[in-house]
Coordinates of C-alpha atoms in Angstrom, one line a residue:
M1 CA 3.8 8.9 -4.3
A2 CA 4.6 9.4 -0.8
T3 CA 7.8 11.9 0.0
G4 CA 10.2 11.8 3.2
Q5 CA 9.9 9.9 5.9
R6 CA 6.7 9.0 5.6
R7 CA 7.2 6.5 2.2
K8 CA 6.6 2.3 3.8
A9 CA 7.7 -0.2 1.5
L10 CA 7.3 -4.2 1.0
V11 CA 10.1 -6.3 0.1
A12 CA 9.0 -10.2 -0.9
D13 CA 11.7 -12.2 -1.2
D14 CA 12.3 -15.8 0.5
H15 CA 16.1 -15.4 0.6
G16 CA 15.7 -13.2 4.1
L17 CA 19.8 -12.3 3.8
Y18 CA 18.7 -10.3 0.4
R19 CA 16.0 -9.6 2.0
K20 CA 17.3 -7.7 5.2
S21 CA 19.3 -5.9 2.8
L22 CA 17.0 -3.9 0.5
G23 CA 15.5 -3.7 3.2
L24 CA 18.4 -1.5 4.6
L25 CA 19.0 -0.6 1.3
L26 CA 15.7 1.6 1.4
K27 CA 15.9 2.8 4.9
D28 CA 19.7 4.2 4.4
S29 CA 19.4 5.4 0.6
L30 CA 15.7 6.2 -0.1
D31 CA 14.6 7.6 2.7
F32 CA 11.8 5.2 3.7
A33 CA 9.9 5.7 7.3
D34 CA 9.4 1.6 7.2
V35 CA 10.1 -1.3 5.0
I36 CA 8.3 -4.6 5.6
E37 CA 9.7 -8.2 4.9
V38 CA 7.7 -11.2 3.8
S39 CA 9.2 -14.4 2.1
G40 CA 6.2 -15.9 0.2
F41 CA 3.4 -14.4 -1.8
D42 CA 0.3 -15.0 0.5
D43 CA 1.8 -12.4 3.1
A44 CA 2.4 -9.9 0.8
M45 CA -1.0 -10.4 -1.0
D46 CA -2.4 -9.7 3.5
R47 CA 0.3 -6.4 3.8
L48 CA -1.2 -4.8 0.8
A49 CA -4.4 -5.8 1.7
G50 CA -4.5 -4.4 5.2
D51 CA -2.3 -1.6 4.8
P52 CA -2.9 1.6 2.6
S53 CA 0.5 3.2 2.9
I54 CA 2.6 1.3 0.9
S55 CA 3.8 2.8 -1.7
L56 CA 6.3 0.1 -3.1
A57 CA 6.4 -3.3 -3.2
L58 CA 9.1 -5.1 -4.8
F59 CA 9.2 -8.7 -5.3
D60 CA 11.2 -11.4 -6.2
L61 CA 10.3 -14.0 -8.7
S62 CA 10.9 -17.1 -7.2
M63 CA 9.1 -17.5 -4.6
P64 CA 6.0 -20.7 -3.8
G65 CA 3.0 -19.1 -6.0
M66 CA 4.7 -16.6 -8.4
N67 CA 4.6 -17.7 -12.5
G68 CA 7.0 -14.7 -14.3
P69 CA 5.8 -11.4 -13.9
Q70 CA 2.4 -12.0 -15.2
S71 CA 1.7 -12.9 -11.7
L72 CA 1.9 -9.3 -10.6
T73 CA 0.3 -7.7 -13.5
V74 CA -3.5 -7.7 -11.4
V75 CA -1.2 -6.8 -7.3
K76 CA -1.0 -3.0 -10.0
E77 CA -4.1 -2.7 -11.0
T78 CA -6.0 -4.0 -7.4
Y79 CA -3.4 -1.3 -5.9
P80 CA -2.4 1.6 -8.6
H81 CA -0.9 4.2 -5.8
V82 CA 1.5 0.9 -5.8
R83 CA 4.8 1.2 -7.5
V84 CA 5.2 -2.9 -8.0
A85 CA 8.6 -3.6 -9.7
V86 CA 10.7 -6.9 -10.1
V87 CA 14.1 -7.6 -8.1
S88 CA 15.7 -10.7 -9.7
G89 CA 18.3 -13.4 -10.0
S90 CA 16.7 -13.8 -12.9
E91 CA 18.4 -11.4 -16.1
D92 CA 15.9 -13.1 -18.9
R93 CA 15.2 -11.4 -21.1
N94 CA 11.7 -12.2 -21.5
N95 CA 11.0 -11.6 -17.9
V96 CA 12.2 -8.0 -18.7
L97 CA 10.3 -7.2 -21.5
S98 CA 7.2 -8.3 -19.9
A99 CA 7.4 -7.4 -16.9
V100 CA 7.5 -3.7 -18.7
S101 CA 4.9 -4.7 -20.8
L102 CA 2.8 -5.6 -18.4
G103 CA 2.6 -2.0 -16.5
L104 CA 5.1 -3.3 -13.7
S105 CA 6.6 -0.2 -12.9
G106 CA 11.0 -1.9 -14.0
Y107 CA 12.6 -4.7 -13.4
I108 CA 15.8 -4.9 -11.3
P109 CA 18.6 -7.7 -11.3
K110 CA 19.9 -8.7 -8.3
S111 CA 23.4 -8.7 -9.9
L112 CA 23.6 -5.3 -10.0
P113 CA 25.9 -3.2 -7.7
E114 CA 24.6 -1.3 -4.8
D115 CA 24.8 2.0 -6.5
E116 CA 22.9 1.0 -8.9
I117 CA 20.0 -0.4 -7.5
V118 CA 19.9 2.3 -4.9
K119 CA 19.8 4.2 -8.7
A120 CA 17.3 2.4 -10.1
L121 CA 14.4 2.2 -7.1
T122 CA 14.8 6.3 -7.1
L123 CA 13.7 5.8 -11.0
I124 CA 11.0 3.4 -9.9
C125 CA 9.7 5.9 -6.9
D126 CA 9.8 8.7 -9.1
G127 CA 7.4 7.7 -10.8
Q128 CA 9.6 6.3 -13.8
I129 CA 11.0 2.6 -15.1
Y130 CA 13.7 1.2 -14.8
I131 CA 15.2 -1.2 -17.1
P132 CA 18.8 -2.7 -17.2
R133 CA 21.4 -1.6 -19.2
F134 CA 22.2 -5.1 -21.1
M135 CA 18.2 -4.1 -22.5
M136 CA 20.0 -1.5 -24.3
A137 CA 22.2 -3.3 -26.1
S138 CA 21.7 -3.1 -29.8
A139 CA 20.4 -6.8 -30.4
A140 CA 17.3 -6.0 -28.3
P141 CA 14.5 -4.5 -29.1
P142 CA 13.8 -1.1 -29.0
M143 CA 12.9 0.6 -25.1
P144 CA 10.0 2.2 -23.7
E145 CA 9.5 6.1 -22.6
A146 CA 8.7 5.9 -19.4
A147 CA 5.2 6.6 -19.5
A148 CA 4.3 4.5 -22.5
P149 CA 5.6 0.7 -21.7
V150 CA 6.2 -1.7 -24.7
T151 CA 4.0 -3.9 -25.7
T152 CA 5.3 -7.1 -26.1
A153 CA 2.8 -10.3 -25.1
A154 CA 3.2 -12.1 -21.7
S155 CA 3.3 -15.6 -23.6
A156 CA 6.7 -14.9 -24.2
I157 CA 7.2 -16.2 -21.2
P158 CA 7.7 -19.9 -20.9
V159 CA 5.1 -21.4 -18.4
S160 CA 6.3 -25.0 -15.8
E161 CA 3.9 -27.4 -16.1
P162 CA 1.6 -26.3 -13.3
T163 CA 1.6 -28.4 -10.4
L164 CA -0.5 -28.2 -6.9
E165 CA 2.6 -28.7 -5.2
N166 CA 3.8 -24.7 -6.1
L167 CA 0.4 -23.9 -4.7
T168 CA 0.7 -21.4 -2.1
P169 CA -1.4 -22.1 1.1
R170 CA -4.0 -19.6 0.2
Q171 CA -3.6 -20.9 -3.8
R172 CA -4.8 -24.0 -2.4
D173 CA -7.3 -22.4 -0.5
V174 CA -9.0 -19.7 -3.1
L175 CA -8.6 -22.9 -5.9
Q176 CA -10.9 -25.6 -3.5
C177 CA -13.3 -22.7 -3.5
I178 CA -13.2 -22.0 -7.0
L179 CA -14.1 -25.3 -7.6
R180 CA -17.0 -25.7 -5.0
G181 CA -18.4 -23.2 -7.4
L182 CA -18.3 -19.9 -4.9
A183 CA -17.8 -16.2 -6.1
N184 CA -15.7 -13.6 -5.1
K185 CA -17.0 -12.7 -2.7
E186 CA -18.4 -15.7 -1.2
I187 CA -14.8 -16.3 -1.5
A188 CA -13.3 -13.6 0.2
R189 CA -16.1 -14.0 2.8
E190 CA -15.0 -18.1 3.6
L191 CA -10.7 -17.2 3.6
D192 CA -11.7 -13.5 5.4
I193 CA -9.6 -11.6 3.1
A194 CA -10.5 -8.3 0.5
E195 CA -12.7 -9.8 -2.4
G196 CA -9.1 -7.2 -4.4
T197 CA -6.8 -10.2 -3.1
V198 CA -9.3 -13.0 -3.9
K199 CA -8.3 -11.8 -7.5
I200 CA -5.0 -11.5 -7.2
H201 CA -4.5 -15.0 -5.9
L202 CA -7.2 -16.4 -9.1
A203 CA -5.0 -14.6 -11.9
A204 CA -2.2 -16.1 -10.6
L205 CA -4.4 -19.3 -10.5
F206 CA -5.0 -18.7 -14.0
A207 CA -1.3 -18.1 -15.2
Q208 CA -0.2 -21.0 -13.2
F209 CA -2.7 -23.0 -15.0
A210 CA -2.5 -21.4 -18.0
A211 CA -6.2 -21.2 -17.9
R212 CA -8.8 -18.5 -19.5
N213 CA -11.3 -18.8 -17.3
R214 CA -13.1 -20.2 -14.0
T215 CA -13.7 -23.7 -15.8
E216 CA -10.8 -24.0 -17.4
L217 CA -9.1 -23.9 -14.1
A218 CA -11.5 -26.1 -12.4
T219 CA -10.9 -28.8 -15.1
R220 CA -7.1 -28.6 -15.3
A221 CA -6.9 -28.5 -11.4
Q222 CA -9.8 -31.9 -11.3
A223 CA -7.0 -33.5 -14.1
L224 CA -4.0 -33.2 -12.0
A225 CA -6.0 -34.0 -8.5
H226 CA -6.7 -37.3 -10.0

């Protein structure tokens, strides 16, 4: 990971005050040269696609277009040089376990004191996985080593009923292209976005609609539209 003043981070959170506070923390305590702040999933994807110098991306789970930590799986796969982690107000154990099992770099509850958040971010930037202390209780399943995530199934997270209203504008655009039968390359050309970004939005749609393929996604989307 980049060091010193060359580092750039992305903070995606629709809570403006917390987003700015986290940005200041990254600059003042972890020496990030620049922090890009966005309030939505679509903007985060556009920034990641357009700026290869981003080395850390932090996502809140409550933004429109997010469907739990599994929405970030393809983000990590598409941008393997970026450390992707969750910063969330939720302390649900299933969310934490799922985030780690899916290969994310950690899960930071917003309720943590500032010094603990700094420690968590430092571990993540150093290539380790951060798991909050409350997960270490004796009732919790064994925690993984930094390089060996747990194997808890992503399906442990309850999936809410999909609605077209919960989709981001970009996800609606991608869904319309899917309904027209366009391939990923064609969608990328039509929407003027990277093909990797199309894959991320498509993965988020699969998660939201609990669909295994494009046919299931189209069928379920059409059913909701009627």
